[in-house]
Amino acid sequence: MGRKILKISLHDFEARKHEVGKQVVEACRDTGFFLLSDHGVPDADIDEAFAQAKRALDLPGKTKKKYPFSLDRYVGWRGLDELSSVTGNRLWEQWLVNRYGVGGYDARENDFIGDIWPQELGDSYKDFVISFQEKTHAVLLKLLRAIALGLGWEEHFFDEAFDITSEQNPSILAVNYYPPLTEEEVKQKQPPRLHGHADMDMLTILYQRPGDTGLEIAPGNDAQNAEHLIADPGNIWNSMPDVHEWTPLDPVKGCVTVNIGDGLARWTDGLLKSTYHRVRAPRADDNRGPRYSIPYFANSKLDVVIQGPNKKFDPVTSFDLLSKTGESYDGKKNKPGNEWQKKAYLQAYDREVAAEIVTVA
Ligand SMILES: O=C(O)CCC(=O)C(=O)O
Ligand SMILES: [Fe+2]
């Protein structure tokens, strides 16, 4: 028997919200990941989002360099070379496309900045991204209401903290790109395309395309010592978990993948799980072509203080959580070949346990 992954439907949400809440909280207490159907984002929009992602990433490197990632504003592009200083290899490119609104919000300067949109792609790109982010945010707000109800909290507990129109809103729409591998490369042992990690946000809504296999999760004791990542967000160096078993979680047509990040794990005293995951390299029977994924990293407003009712973890603001983890990944401590990288990449091909998708009515 495989590891149970729940497939939860949002149909008739208003009438079914209590039931959905129980299902979502059950999934988040168990694996921290679930599949979501009937989420309301039209297929055509999702196809368009992947098309726009490809347009952006197909821009020449010198154009993309004009919109660089910076830790201060937490948006922008990081190419294979830029990210190799984080990961130690060149298998992953990421564009943190937009927080919300006209520009990105610079938390330190307390100001909006307006140069995050590649002019080369025209207004249609910006307009589409913003509308896609709004539609995805609507899914998020339903999920947060479901979670609040499932926890026995007030239904609208999270609403204010996730106000997308606030200057303090740091929810980010991003695109991941993993370049194709040659047949020869696939035959050799390859490190993961995306290193093992837990998301540092509150909750992630992940769009993937059916056939783009590779996402693997290590819930519960499958990743040992993973709880340090949550308690000490600036300390990924010393707290890389040991994984002895991975569960593949392949994209399912009509579904988005949802997972809890470190923030909601803290906010619920560890009841909801922020699960360690990665994208393994393709094997001979996988699609070895380019792989794109579109995560919406949902975060509460930067100034909101997060602490659970039982005060299991120290209070932190969303800003602290993001900046400490971000600095830890990107900081000077992160030299290629360090222990963190070795561990994240040596776990190349491990034992796998199959996922058993369970559709809940
Ligand atoms: O590309 C994927 O399927 C997973 C991406 C991911 O885990 C992330 O962006 O945090
Ligand atoms: Fe992730």
PDB file of C-alpha atoms in Angstrom, residues 80-81 83-84 87-93 177-181 185 190-194 279 281 291 345:
ATOM      1  CA  LEU A  80      21.070  29.078 -13.934  1.00  0.00           C
ATOM      2  CA  ASP A  81      24.314  30.880 -13.109  1.00  0.00           C
ATOM      3  CA  LEU A  83      21.107  30.090  -8.719  1.00  0.00           C
ATOM      4  CA  SER A  84      24.172  27.884  -8.975  1.00  0.00           C
ATOM      5  CA  THR A  87      22.375  25.169  -5.304  1.00  0.00           C
ATOM      6  CA  GLY A  88      25.845  24.301  -6.558  1.00  0.00           C
ATOM      7  CA  ASN A  89      24.647  23.278 -10.028  1.00  0.00           C
ATOM      8  CA  ARG A  90      22.851  24.627 -13.089  1.00  0.00           C
ATOM      9  CA  LEU A  91      19.583  22.728 -13.242  1.00  0.00           C
ATOM     10  CA  TRP A  92      17.083  25.340 -12.093  1.00  0.00           C
ATOM     11  CA  GLU A  93      16.070  28.867 -13.073  1.00  0.00           C
ATOM     12  CA  TYR A 177      12.204  26.398 -15.201  1.00  0.00           C
ATOM     13  CA  TYR A 178      14.257  23.230 -15.367  1.00  0.00           C
ATOM     14  CA  PRO A 179      16.198  22.878 -18.635  1.00  0.00           C
ATOM     15  CA  PRO A 180      15.949  19.706 -20.730  1.00  0.00           C
ATOM     16  CA  LEU A 181      18.415  16.885 -20.231  1.00  0.00           C
ATOM     17  CA  GLU A 185      22.603  12.868 -19.119  1.00  0.00           C
ATOM     18  CA  GLN A 190      21.814  13.165 -11.954  1.00  0.00           C
ATOM     19  CA  PRO A 191      21.265  15.236  -8.842  1.00  0.00           C
ATOM     20  CA  PRO A 192      17.736  16.562  -8.249  1.00  0.00           C
ATOM     21  CA  ARG A 193      16.607  19.404 -10.498  1.00  0.00           C
ATOM     22  CA  LEU A 194      15.448  21.241  -7.384  1.00  0.00           C
ATOM     23  CA  VAL A 279      12.151  17.710  -7.876  1.00  0.00           C
ATOM     24  CA  ALA A 281      15.966  14.350 -12.153  1.00  0.00           C
ATOM     25  CA  ARG A 291       9.921  21.423 -17.223  1.00  0.00           C
ATOM     26  CA  TYR A 345      22.211  16.682  -3.876  1.00  0.00           C
TER      27      TYR A 345
END
